[in-house]
Tab-separated table of C-alpha atoms and ligand atoms in Angstrom:
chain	number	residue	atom	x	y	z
A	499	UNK	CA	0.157	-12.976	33.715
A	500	UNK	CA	-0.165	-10.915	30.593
A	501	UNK	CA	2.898	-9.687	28.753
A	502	UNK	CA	3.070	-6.672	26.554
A	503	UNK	CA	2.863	-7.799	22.829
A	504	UNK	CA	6.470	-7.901	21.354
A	505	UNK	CA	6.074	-7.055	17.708
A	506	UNK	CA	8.790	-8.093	14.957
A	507	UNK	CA	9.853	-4.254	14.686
A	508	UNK	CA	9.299	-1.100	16.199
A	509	UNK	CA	9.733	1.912	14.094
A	510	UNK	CA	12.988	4.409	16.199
A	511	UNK	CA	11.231	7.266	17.368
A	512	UNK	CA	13.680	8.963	19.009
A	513	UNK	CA	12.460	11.838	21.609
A	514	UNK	CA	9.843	14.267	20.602
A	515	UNK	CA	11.198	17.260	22.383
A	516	UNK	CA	14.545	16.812	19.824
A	517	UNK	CA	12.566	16.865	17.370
A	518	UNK	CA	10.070	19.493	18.322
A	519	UNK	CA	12.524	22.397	16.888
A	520	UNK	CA	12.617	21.201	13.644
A	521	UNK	CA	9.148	20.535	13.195
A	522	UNK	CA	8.643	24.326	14.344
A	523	UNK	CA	11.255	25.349	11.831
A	524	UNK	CA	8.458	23.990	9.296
A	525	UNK	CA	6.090	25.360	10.590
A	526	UNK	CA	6.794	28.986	10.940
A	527	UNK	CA	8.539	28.746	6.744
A	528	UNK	CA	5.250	27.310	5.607
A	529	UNK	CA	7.053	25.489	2.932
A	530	UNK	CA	5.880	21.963	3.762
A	531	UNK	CA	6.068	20.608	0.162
A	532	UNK	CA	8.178	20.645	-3.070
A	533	UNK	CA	11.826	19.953	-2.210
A	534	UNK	CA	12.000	22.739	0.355
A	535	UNK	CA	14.916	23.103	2.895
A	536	UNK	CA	14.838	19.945	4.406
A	537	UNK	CA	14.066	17.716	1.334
A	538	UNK	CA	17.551	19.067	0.029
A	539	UNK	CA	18.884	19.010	3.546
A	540	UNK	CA	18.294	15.349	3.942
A	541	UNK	CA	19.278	14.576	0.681
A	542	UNK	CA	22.575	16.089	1.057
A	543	UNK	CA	23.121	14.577	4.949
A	544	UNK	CA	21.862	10.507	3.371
A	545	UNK	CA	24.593	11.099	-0.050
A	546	UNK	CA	27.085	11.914	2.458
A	547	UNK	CA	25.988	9.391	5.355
A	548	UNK	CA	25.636	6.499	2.429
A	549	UNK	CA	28.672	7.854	0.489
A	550	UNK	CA	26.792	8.031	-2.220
A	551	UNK	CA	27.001	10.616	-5.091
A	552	UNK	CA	23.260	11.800	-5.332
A	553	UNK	CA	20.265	10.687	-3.292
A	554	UNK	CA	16.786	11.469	-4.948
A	555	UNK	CA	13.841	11.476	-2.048
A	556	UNK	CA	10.168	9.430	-2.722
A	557	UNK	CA	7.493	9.590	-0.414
A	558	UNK	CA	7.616	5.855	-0.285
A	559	UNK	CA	9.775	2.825	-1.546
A	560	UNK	CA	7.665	1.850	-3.958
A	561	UNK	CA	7.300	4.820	-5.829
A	562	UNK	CA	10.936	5.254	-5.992
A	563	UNK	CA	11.035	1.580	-7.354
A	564	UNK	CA	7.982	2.752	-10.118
A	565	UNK	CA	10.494	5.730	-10.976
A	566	UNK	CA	13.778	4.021	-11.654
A	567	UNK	CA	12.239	1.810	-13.805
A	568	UNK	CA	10.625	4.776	-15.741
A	569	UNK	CA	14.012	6.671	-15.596
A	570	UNK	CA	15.877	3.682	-17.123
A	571	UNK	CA	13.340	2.931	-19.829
A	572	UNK	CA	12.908	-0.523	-18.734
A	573	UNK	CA	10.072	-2.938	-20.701
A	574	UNK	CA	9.748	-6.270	-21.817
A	575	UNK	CA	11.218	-9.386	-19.072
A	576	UNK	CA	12.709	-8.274	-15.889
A	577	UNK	CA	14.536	-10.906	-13.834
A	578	UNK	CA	13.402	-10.990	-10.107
A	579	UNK	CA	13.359	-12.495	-6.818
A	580	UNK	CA	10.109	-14.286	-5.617
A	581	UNK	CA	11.562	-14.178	-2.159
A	582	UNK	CA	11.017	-10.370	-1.123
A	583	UNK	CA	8.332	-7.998	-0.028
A	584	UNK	CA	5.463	-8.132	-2.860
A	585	UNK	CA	6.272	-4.458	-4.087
A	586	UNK	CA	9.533	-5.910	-5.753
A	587	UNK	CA	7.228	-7.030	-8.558
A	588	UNK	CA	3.684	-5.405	-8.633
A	589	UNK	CA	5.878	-2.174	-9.590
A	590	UNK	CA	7.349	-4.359	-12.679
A	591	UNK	CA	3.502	-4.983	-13.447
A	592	UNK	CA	2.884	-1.024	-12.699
A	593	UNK	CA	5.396	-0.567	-15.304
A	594	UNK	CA	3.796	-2.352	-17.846
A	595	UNK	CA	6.858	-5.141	-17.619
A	596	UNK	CA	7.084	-8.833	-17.624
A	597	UNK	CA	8.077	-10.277	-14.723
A	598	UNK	CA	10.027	-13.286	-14.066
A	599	UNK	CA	11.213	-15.636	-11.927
A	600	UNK	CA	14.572	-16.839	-10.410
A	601	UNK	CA	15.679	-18.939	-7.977
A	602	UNK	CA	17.887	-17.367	-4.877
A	603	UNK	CA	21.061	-18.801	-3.698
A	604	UNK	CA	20.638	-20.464	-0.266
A	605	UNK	CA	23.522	-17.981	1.536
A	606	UNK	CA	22.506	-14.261	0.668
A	607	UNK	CA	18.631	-15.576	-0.032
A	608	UNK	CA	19.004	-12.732	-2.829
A	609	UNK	CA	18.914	-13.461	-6.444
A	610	UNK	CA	21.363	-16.520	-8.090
A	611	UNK	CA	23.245	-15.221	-10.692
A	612	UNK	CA	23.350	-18.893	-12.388
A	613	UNK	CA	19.581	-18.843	-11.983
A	614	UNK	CA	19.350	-15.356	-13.751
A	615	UNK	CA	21.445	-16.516	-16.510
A	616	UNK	CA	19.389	-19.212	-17.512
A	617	UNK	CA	16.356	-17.302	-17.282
A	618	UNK	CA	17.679	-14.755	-19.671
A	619	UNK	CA	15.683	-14.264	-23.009
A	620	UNK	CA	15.717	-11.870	-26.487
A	621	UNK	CA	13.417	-9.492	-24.284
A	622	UNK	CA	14.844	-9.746	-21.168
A	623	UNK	CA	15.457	-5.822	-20.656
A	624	UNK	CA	16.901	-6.062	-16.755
A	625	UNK	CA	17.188	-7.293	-13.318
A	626	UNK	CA	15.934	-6.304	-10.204
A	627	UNK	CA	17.456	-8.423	-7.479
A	628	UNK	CA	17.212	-7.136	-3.725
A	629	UNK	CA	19.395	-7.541	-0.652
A	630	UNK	CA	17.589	-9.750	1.327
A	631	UNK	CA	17.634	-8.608	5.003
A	632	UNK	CA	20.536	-6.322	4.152
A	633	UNK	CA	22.771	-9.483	2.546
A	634	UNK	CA	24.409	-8.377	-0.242
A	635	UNK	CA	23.443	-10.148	-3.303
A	636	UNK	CA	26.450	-11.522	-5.084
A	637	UNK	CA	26.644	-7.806	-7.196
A	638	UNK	CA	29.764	-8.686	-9.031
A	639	UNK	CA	28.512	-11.899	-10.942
A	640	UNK	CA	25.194	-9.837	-11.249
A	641	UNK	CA	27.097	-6.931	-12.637
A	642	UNK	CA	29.527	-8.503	-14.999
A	643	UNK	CA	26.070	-10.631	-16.410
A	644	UNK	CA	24.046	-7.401	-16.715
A	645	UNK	CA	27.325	-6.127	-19.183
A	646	UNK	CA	27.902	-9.069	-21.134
A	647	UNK	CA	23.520	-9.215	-21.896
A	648	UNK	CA	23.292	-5.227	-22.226
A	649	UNK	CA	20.755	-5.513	-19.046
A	650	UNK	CA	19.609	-2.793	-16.549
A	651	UNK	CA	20.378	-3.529	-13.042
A	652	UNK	CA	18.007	-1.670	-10.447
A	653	UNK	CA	18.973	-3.094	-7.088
A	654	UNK	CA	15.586	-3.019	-4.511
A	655	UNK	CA	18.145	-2.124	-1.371
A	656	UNK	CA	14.611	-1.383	0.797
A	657	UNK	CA	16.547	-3.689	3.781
A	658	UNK	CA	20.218	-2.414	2.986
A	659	UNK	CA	20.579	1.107	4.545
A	660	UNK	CA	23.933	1.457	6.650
A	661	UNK	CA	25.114	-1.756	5.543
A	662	UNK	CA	28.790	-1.469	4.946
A	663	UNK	CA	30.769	-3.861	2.753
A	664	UNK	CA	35.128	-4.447	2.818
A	665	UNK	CA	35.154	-3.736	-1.001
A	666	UNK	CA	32.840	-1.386	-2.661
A	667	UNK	CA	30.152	0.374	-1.614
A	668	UNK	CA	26.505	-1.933	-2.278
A	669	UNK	CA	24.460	0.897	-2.711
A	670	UNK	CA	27.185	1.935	-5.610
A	671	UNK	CA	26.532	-1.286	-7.986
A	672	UNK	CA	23.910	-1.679	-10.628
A	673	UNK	CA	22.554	1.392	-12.207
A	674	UNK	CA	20.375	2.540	-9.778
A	675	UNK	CA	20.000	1.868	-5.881
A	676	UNK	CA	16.451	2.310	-4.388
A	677	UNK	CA	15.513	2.261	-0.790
A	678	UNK	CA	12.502	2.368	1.181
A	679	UNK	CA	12.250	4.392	4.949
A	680	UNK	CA	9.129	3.097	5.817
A	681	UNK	CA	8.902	2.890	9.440
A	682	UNK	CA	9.738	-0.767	9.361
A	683	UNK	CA	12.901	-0.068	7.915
A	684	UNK	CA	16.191	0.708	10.401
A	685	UNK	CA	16.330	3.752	8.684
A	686	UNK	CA	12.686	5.734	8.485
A	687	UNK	CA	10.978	9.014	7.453
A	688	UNK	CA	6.944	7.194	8.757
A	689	UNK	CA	7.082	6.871	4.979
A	690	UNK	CA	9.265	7.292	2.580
A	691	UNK	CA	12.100	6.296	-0.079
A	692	UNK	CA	15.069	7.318	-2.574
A	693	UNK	CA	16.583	6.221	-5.304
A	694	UNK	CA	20.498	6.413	-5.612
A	695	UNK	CA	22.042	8.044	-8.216
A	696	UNK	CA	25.576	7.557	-9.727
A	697	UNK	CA	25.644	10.881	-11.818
A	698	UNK	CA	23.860	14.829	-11.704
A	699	UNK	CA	22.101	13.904	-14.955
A	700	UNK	CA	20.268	10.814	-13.482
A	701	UNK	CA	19.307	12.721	-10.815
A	702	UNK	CA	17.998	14.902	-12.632
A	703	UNK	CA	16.003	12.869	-14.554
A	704	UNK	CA	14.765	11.319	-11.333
A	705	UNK	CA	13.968	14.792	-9.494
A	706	UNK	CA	11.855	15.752	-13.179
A	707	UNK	CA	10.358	12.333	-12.681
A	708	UNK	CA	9.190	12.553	-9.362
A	709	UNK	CA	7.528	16.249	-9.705
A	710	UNK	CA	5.034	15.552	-12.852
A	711	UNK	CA	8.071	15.949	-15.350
A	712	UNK	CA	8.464	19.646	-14.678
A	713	UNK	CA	11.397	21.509	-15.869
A	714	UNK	CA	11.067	24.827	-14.139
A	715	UNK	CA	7.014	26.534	-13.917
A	716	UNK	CA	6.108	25.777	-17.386
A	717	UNK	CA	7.607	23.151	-19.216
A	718	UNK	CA	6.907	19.215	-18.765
A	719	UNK	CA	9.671	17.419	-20.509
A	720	UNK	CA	8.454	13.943	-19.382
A	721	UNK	CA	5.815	11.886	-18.296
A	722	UNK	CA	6.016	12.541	-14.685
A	723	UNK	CA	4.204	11.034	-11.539
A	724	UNK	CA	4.059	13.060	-7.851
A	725	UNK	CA	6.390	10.418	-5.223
A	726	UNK	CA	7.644	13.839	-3.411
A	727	UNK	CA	9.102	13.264	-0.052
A	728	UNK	CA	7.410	16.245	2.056
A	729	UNK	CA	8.984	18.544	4.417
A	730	UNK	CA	7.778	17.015	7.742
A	731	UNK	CA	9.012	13.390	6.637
A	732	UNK	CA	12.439	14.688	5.639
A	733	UNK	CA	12.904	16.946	8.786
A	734	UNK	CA	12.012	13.950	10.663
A	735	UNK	CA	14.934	11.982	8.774
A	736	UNK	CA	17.327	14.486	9.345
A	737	UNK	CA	16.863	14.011	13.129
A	738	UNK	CA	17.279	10.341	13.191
A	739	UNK	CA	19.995	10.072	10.853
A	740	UNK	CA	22.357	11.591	13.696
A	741	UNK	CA	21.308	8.852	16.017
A	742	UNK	CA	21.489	6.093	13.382
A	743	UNK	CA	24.700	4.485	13.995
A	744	UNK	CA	23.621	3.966	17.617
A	745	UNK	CA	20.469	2.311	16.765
A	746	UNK	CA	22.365	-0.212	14.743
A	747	UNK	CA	24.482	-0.496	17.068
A	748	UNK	CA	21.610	-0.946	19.381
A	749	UNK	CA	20.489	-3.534	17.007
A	750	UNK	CA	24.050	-5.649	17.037
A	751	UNK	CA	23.659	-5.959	20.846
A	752	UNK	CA	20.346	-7.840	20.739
A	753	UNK	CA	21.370	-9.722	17.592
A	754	UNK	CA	24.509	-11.233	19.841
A	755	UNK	CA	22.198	-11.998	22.491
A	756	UNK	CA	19.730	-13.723	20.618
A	757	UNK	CA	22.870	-15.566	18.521
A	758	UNK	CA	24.120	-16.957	22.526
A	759	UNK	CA	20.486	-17.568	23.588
A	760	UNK	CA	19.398	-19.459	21.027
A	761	UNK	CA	23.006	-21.197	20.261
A	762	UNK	CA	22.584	-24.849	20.853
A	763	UNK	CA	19.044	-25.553	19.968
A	764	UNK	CA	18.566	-28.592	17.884
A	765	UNK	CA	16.634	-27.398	14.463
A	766	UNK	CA	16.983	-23.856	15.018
A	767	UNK	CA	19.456	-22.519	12.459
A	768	UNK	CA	21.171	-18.971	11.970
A	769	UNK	CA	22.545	-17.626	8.315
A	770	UNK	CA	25.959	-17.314	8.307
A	771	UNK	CA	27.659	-14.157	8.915
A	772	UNK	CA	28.630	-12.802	5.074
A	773	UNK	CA	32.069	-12.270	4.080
A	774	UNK	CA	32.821	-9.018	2.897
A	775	UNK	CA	29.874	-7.170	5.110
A	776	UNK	CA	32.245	-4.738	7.623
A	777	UNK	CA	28.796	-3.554	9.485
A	778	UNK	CA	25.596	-5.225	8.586
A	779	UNK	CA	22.562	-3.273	9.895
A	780	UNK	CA	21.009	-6.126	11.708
A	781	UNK	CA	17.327	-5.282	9.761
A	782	UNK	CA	15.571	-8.654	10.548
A	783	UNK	CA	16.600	-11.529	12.821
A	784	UNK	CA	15.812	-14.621	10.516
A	785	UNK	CA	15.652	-17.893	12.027
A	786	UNK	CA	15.491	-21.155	10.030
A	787	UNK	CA	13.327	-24.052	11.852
A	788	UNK	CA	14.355	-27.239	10.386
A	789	UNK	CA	13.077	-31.106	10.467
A	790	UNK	CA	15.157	-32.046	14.025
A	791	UNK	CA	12.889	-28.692	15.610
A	792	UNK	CA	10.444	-30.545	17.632
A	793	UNK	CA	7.821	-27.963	15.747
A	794	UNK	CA	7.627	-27.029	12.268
A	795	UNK	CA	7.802	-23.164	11.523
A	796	UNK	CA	3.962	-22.578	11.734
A	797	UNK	CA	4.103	-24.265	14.858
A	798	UNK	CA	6.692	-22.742	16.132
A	799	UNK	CA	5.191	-19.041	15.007
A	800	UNK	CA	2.167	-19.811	16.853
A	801	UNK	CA	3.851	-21.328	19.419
A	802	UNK	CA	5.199	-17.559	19.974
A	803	UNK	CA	2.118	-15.925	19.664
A	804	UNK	CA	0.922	-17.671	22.787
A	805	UNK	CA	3.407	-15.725	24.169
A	806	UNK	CA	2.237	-12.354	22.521
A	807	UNK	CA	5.472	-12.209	20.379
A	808	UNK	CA	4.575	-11.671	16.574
A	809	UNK	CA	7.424	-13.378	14.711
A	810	UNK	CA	7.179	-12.586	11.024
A	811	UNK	CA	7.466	-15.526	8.213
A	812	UNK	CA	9.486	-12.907	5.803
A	813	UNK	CA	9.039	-14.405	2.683
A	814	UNK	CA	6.287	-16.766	3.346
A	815	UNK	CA	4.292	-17.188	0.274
A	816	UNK	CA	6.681	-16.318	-1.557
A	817	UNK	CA	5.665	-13.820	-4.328
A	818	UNK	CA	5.496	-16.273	-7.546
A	819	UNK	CA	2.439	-17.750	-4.736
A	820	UNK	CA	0.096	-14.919	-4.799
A	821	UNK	CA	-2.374	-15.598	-7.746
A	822	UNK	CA	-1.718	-12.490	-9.804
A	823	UNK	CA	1.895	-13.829	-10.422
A	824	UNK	CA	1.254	-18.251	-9.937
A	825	UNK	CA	1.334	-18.488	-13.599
A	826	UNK	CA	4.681	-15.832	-14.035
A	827	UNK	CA	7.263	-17.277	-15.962
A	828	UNK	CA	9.457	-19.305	-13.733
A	829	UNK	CA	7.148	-19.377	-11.163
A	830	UNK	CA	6.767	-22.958	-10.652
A	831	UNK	CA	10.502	-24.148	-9.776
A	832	UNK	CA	11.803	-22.646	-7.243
A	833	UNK	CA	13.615	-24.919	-4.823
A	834	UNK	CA	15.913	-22.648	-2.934
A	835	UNK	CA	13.391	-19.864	-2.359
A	836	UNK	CA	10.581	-22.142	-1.344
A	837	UNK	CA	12.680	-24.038	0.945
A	838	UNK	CA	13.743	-20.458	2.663
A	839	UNK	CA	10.297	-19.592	2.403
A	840	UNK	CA	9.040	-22.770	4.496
A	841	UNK	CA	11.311	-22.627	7.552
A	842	UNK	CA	11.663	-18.858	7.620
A	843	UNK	CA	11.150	-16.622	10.675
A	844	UNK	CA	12.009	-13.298	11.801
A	845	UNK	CA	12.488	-12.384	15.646
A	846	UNK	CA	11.710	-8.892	16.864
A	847	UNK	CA	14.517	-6.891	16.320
A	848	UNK	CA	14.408	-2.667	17.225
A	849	UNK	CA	16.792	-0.671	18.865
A	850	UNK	CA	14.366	-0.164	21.836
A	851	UNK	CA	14.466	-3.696	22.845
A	852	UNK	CA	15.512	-4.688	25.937
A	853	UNK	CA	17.684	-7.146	27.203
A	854	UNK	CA	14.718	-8.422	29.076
A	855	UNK	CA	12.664	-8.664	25.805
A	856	UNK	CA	14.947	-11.002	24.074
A	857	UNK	CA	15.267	-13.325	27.170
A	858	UNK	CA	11.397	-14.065	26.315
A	859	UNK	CA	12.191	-14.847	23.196
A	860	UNK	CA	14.683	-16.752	23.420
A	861	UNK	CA	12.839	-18.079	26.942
A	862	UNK	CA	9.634	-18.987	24.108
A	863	UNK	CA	11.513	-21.109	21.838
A	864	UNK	CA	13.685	-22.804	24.064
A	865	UNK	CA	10.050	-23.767	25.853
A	866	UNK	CA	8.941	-24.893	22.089
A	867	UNK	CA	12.098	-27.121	21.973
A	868	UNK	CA	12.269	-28.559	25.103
A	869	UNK	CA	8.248	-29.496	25.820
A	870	UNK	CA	6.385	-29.833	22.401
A	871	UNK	CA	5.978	-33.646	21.575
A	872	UNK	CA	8.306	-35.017	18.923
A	873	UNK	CA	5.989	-35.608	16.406
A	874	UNK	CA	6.776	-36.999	12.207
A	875	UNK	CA	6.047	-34.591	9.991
A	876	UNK	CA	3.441	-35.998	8.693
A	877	UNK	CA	1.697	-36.483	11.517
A	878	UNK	CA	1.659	-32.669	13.014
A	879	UNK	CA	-1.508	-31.062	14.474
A	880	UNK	CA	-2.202	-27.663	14.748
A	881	UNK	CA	-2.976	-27.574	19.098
A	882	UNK	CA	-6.666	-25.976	19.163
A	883	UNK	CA	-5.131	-23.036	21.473
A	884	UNK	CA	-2.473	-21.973	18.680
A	885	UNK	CA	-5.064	-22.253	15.547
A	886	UNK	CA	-7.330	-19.892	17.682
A	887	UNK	CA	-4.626	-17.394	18.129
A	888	UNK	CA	-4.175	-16.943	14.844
B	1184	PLP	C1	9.542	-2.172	2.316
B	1184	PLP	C2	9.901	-2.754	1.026
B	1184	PLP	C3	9.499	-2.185	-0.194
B	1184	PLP	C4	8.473	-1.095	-0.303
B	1184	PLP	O1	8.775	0.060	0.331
B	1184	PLP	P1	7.637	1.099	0.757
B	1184	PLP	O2	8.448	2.254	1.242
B	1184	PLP	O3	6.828	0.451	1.840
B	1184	PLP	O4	6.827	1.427	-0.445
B	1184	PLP	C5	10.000	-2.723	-1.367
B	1184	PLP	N1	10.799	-3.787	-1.367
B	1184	PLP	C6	11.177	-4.390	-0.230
B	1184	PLP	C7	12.094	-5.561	-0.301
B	1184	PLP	C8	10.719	-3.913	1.004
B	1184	PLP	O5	11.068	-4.548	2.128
């Protein structure tokens, strides 16, 4: 029997003929490009939505991350995680910045404030932590060390959209918010981004920065790059942000049923739930397989493939492992975020799973712990089949 492949995500696509009208609307006002209606539309609906005061739109994450550090004038050291998506610090290399290094703490997996501090230098300039699988990171102890240094604090909140916290609002903290809505994101536009703005003259700055610099038809005030969102993308976001509480809420249903299916297993470890977080967003489903799972995490990720289900190891290597950054200033001690980074694994989580879908996951690595041979650690094999599969 062959099973449909169950992939870690599944971008929300949410039916064409909704969307069909809108995409017409384009169509027949031939404005397509260059913050027309629907740029400005979404960016109003997403500062409202986040509560936010000003949302700029990027045609992708990462060029929204290359912007706020060009907006804020950072150079020199930057402080960041080397558990995250590698973006987080080729844009500190785009940027002609330094980066380095800290640990996380083992509860958010986002940036340790302790580990910042120590890592500070004269030409540290800023920090850019992110919120690991939509976990805040601990933003007041980030905030109040940012003051006391004189530090910019540009929060990579690519996994945090819809998260809602008991105090303030995450997406408020820092200087500048940015978020990615590529279509692995809960929250997508195929491809696209923002950056979060606190005041009308950082936005501003931001719009100017995002269209060449331009200040009206003539004049280029700065040293602009083109990250437009275009019209297609942000009609597109406009239709799913009506339906987004539902797909997170979507997204809480399977994330209890995978919580009471996989409760019990010996080596299998959830995060805890995070105090403060009213509504997380249920982004990624991480897993931690420790030393009493009968398989270590490779095993066990292979063990699913078998099964067509492509678990993701999100952060494995972490980013300090890639050879461009191995020699990076605090690279090579990094106990918490290796440890995450070796028992890692994220479950398929979309709003357009089934019930039925989660059962085989769940199914899979109950199989794993019940029937794979308890082996030392030392001693594990790769079984022929699962190397093969990979
Ligand atoms: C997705 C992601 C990015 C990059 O966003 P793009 O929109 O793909 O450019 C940056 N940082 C993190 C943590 C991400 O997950």
């Amino acid at each position: 029997m062959s099973l449909a492949p169950l992939y870690v995500t599944r971008p929300s696509l949410p039916p064409f003929e909704e969307f069909e009208p809108l995409l017409r609307e384009v169509w027949a006002s031939a404005r397509v490009a260059n913050g027309g209606p629907f740029h400005k539309r979404l960016e109003a609906e997403l500062a409202a939505y986040l509560d936010v005061p000003h949302v700029s739109l990027f045609a992708n994450g990462t060029l929204a991350l290359l912007v706020a550090l060009r907006a804020l004038g950072v150079d020199g050291e930057v402080i960041t995680t080397p558990y995250s998506f590698v973006a987080t610090s080729h844009v500190l290399r785009w940027s002609g910045c330094t980066p380095v290094f800290a640990d996380i703490d083992a509860h958010s997996f986002g940036l340790d404030p302790v580990a910042v501090e120590a890592a500070i230098t004269p030409r540290t300039r800023a920090i850019l932590p992110v919120h690991v699988y939509g976990r805040p990171c601990d933003t007041g102890a980030l905030e109040m060390l940012a003051d006391a240094r004189g530090l910019r604090l540009i929060y990579d909140a690519a996994h945090a959209f819809g998260v809602r916290t008991n105090g303030g609002n995450l997406l408020r903290s820092g200087h500048l918010s940015v978020m990615s809505f590529h279509a692995t994101k809960v929250f997508h536009t195929f491809e696209g981004g923002a950056i979060v703005c606190h005041d009308r003259a950082m936005k501003e700055k931001v719009d100017l920065l995002k269209n060449f610099g331009f200040k009206g038809e003539t004049e280029v005030i700065e040293t602009g790059i083109n990250a437009k969102m275009n019209e297609f993308q942000a009609a597109f976001g406009c239709h799913l942000l009506g339906r987004i509480d539902g797909e997170i809420a979507a997204r809480a249903e399977i994330a209890q049923r995978y919580r009471e299916g996989l409760a019990g297993i010996s080596g299998v470890e959830l995060p805890a739930d995070m105090a403060g977080v009213a509504r997380p967003n249920h982004a990624y489903f991480p897993i931690f397989v420790k030393a009493a799972f009968p398989l270590d995490r490779d095993g066990l990720y292979r063990h699913l493939r078998e099964h067509e289900i492509y678990a993701r190891r999100y952060f494995h290597p972490l980013i300090s492992d890639f050879s461009m950054y191995r020699n990076a200033s605090g690279a090579a001690h990094l106990p918490f975020a290796r440890a995450a980074a070796d028992a890692v694994l994220c479950l398929p989580i979309f709003a357009g799973m089934t019930a039925g879908d989660c059962e085989r996951v769940v199914g899979a690595v109950r199989a794993a712990a019940a029937r794979a041979p308890k082996v030392a650690a030392s001693d594990r094999v790769v079984p022929r089949a699962a190397s093969a599969a990979t």
